[in-house]
Coordinates of C-alpha atoms in Angstrom, one line a residue:
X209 CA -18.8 25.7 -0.7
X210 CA -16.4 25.0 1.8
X211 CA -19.1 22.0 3.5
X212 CA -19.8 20.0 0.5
X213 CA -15.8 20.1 -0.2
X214 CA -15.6 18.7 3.2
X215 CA -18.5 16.3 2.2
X216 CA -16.5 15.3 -0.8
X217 CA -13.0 14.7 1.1
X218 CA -14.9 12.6 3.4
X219 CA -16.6 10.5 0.9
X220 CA -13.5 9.6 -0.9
X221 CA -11.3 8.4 2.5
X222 CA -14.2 6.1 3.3
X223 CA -14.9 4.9 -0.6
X224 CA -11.0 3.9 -0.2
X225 CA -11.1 2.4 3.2
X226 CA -10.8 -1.3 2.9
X227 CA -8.0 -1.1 0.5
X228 CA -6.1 1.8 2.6
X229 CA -6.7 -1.1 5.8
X230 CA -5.0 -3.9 3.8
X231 CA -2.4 -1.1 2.6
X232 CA -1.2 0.7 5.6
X233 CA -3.5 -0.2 8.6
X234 CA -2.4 2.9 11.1
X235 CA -3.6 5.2 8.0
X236 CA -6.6 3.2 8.2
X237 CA -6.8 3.7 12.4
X238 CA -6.5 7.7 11.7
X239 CA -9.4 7.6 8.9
X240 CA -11.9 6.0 10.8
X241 CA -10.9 8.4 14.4
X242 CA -11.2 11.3 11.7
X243 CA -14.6 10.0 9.7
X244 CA -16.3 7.7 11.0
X245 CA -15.6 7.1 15.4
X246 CA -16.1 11.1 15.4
X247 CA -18.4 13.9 12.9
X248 CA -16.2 14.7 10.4
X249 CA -15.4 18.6 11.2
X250 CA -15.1 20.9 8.1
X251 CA -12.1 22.4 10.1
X252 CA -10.5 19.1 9.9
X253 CA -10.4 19.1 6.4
X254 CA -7.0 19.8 5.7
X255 CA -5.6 16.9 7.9
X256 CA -8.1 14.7 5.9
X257 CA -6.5 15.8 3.1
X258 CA -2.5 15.6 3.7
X259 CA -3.8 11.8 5.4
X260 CA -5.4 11.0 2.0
X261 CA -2.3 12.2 0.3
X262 CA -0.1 9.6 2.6
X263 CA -2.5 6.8 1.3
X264 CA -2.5 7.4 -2.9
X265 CA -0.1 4.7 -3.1
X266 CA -2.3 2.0 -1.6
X267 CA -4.7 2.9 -4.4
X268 CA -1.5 3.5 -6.7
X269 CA -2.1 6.8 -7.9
X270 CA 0.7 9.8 -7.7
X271 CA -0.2 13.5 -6.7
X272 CA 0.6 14.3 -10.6
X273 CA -2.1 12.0 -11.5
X274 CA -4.8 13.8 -9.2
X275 CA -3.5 17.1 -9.8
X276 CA -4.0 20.7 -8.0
X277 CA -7.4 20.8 -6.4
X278 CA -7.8 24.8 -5.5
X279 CA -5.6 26.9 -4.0
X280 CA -7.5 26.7 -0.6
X281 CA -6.1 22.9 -0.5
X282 CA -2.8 21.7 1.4
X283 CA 0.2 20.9 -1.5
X284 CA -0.2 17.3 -2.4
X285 CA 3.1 15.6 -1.1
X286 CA 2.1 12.0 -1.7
X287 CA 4.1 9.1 0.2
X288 CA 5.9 7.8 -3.1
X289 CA 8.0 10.9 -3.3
X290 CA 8.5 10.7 0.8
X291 CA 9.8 6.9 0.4
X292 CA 11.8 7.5 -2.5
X293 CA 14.2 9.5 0.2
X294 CA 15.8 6.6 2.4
X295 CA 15.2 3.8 4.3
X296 CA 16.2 3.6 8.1
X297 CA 18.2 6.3 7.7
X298 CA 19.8 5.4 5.1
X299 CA 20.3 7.3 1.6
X300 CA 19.5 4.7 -1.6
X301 CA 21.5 3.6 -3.9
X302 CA 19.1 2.8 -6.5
X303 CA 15.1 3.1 -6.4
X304 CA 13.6 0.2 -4.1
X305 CA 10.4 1.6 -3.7
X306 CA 8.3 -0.3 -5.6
X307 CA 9.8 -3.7 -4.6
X308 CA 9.7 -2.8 -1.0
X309 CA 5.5 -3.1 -1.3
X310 CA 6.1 -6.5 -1.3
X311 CA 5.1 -6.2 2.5
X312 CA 1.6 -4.7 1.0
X313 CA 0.6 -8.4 -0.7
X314 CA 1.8 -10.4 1.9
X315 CA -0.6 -8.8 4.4
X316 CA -3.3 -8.6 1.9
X317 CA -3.0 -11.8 1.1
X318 CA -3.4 -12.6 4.5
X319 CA -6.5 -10.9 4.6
X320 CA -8.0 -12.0 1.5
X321 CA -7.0 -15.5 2.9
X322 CA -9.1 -15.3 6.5
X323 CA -12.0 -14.8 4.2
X324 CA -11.2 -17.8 2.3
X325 CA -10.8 -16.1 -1.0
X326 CA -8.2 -18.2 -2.9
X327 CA -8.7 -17.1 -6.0
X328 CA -7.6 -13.6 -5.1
X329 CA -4.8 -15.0 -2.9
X330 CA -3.7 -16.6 -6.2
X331 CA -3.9 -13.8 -8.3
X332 CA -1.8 -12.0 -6.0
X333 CA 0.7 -14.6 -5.1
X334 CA 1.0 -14.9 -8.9
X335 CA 0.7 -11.3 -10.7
X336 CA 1.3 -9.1 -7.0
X337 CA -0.3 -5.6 -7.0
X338 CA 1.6 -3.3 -5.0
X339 CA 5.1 -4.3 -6.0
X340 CA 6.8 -4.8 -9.4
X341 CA 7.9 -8.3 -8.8
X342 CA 5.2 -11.0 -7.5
X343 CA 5.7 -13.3 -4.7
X344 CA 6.0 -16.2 -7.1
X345 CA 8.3 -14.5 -8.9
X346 CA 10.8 -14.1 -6.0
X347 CA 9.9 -18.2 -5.3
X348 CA 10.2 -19.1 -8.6
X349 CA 14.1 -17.1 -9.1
X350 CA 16.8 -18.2 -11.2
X351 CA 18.8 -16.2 -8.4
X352 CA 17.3 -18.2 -5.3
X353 CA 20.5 -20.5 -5.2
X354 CA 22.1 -17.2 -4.2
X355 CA 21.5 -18.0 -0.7
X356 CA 23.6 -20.6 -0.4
X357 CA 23.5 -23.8 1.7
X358 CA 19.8 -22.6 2.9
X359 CA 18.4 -23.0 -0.3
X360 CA 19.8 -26.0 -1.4
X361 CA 18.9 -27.7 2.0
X362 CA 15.1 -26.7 1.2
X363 CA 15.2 -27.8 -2.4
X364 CA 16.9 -31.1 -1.2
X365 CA 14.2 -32.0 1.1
X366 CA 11.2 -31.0 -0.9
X367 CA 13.0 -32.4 -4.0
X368 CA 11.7 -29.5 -5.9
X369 CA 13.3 -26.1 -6.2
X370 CA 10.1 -24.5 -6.9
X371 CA 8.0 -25.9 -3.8
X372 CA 6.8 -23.1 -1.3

């Protein structure tokens, strides 16, 4: 029935809540106006579901992984394929997607961080989640000395290339 599908879209958005917060917090602001700071409206249901589709990257999954629900369900256009497009305007040259996530660990590091969980600051900081290179990966780079005079300044005073 058209209810308990509506029962069903709601209980997914809020099972994925905390990570869609640390993910992409405005998402996060529209699923708790839609679920939970208002009754979830079986009419709504197709908003829930094209928002839901916006957030499968936070719980990295792709609209071929989930697949075609019924045809009584919006088209899945999840936000990988919308970010693959451009950035600022701009068409891209090769695919940054993944890489620009980076943004993702940093501010779930900061979260995980507030609530004094270190060790899953670590394993992010060391392995990342949402990107395909970690943030001691891009600290740890043969390619830092790129940046010229900056870098060198840093590794000078610290007297270690790797500190930070």
């Amino acid at each position: 029935s058209s209810k308990e599908n509506a029962d069903f879209v709601e209980l997914y958005a809020l099972s994925i809540g905390a990570r869609v917060e640390a993910c992409k917090p405005t998402a996060y602001s529209s699923m708790l106006d839609l679920f939970v700071r208002n009754d979830f409206k079986q009419s709504s249901q197709h908003h829930a579901i094209e928002l839901l589709h916006s957030v499968y990257s936070c719980v990295q999954v792709t609209c071929d992984q989930i697949g075609v629900y019924r045809d009584d369900i919006p088209e899945c256009n999840d936000d990988i394929e919308v970010e693959k497009k451009e950035y600022a305007g701009y068409p891209q040259t090769f695919d940054a997607t993944l890489a620009s996530r980076i943004d993702r660990d940093i501010l779930q590091i900061k979260i995980l961080t507030e609530a004094r969980a270190y060790g899953a600051v670590l394993d992010y900081y060391t392995n990342g989640y949402n990107s395909d290179v970690s943030l001691k990966d891009m600290a740890t780079s043969s390619g830092r000395d790129k940046v010229g005079k900056v870098f060198d300044a840093f590794a000078n005073y610290f007297s270690d290339p790797d500190y930070g």
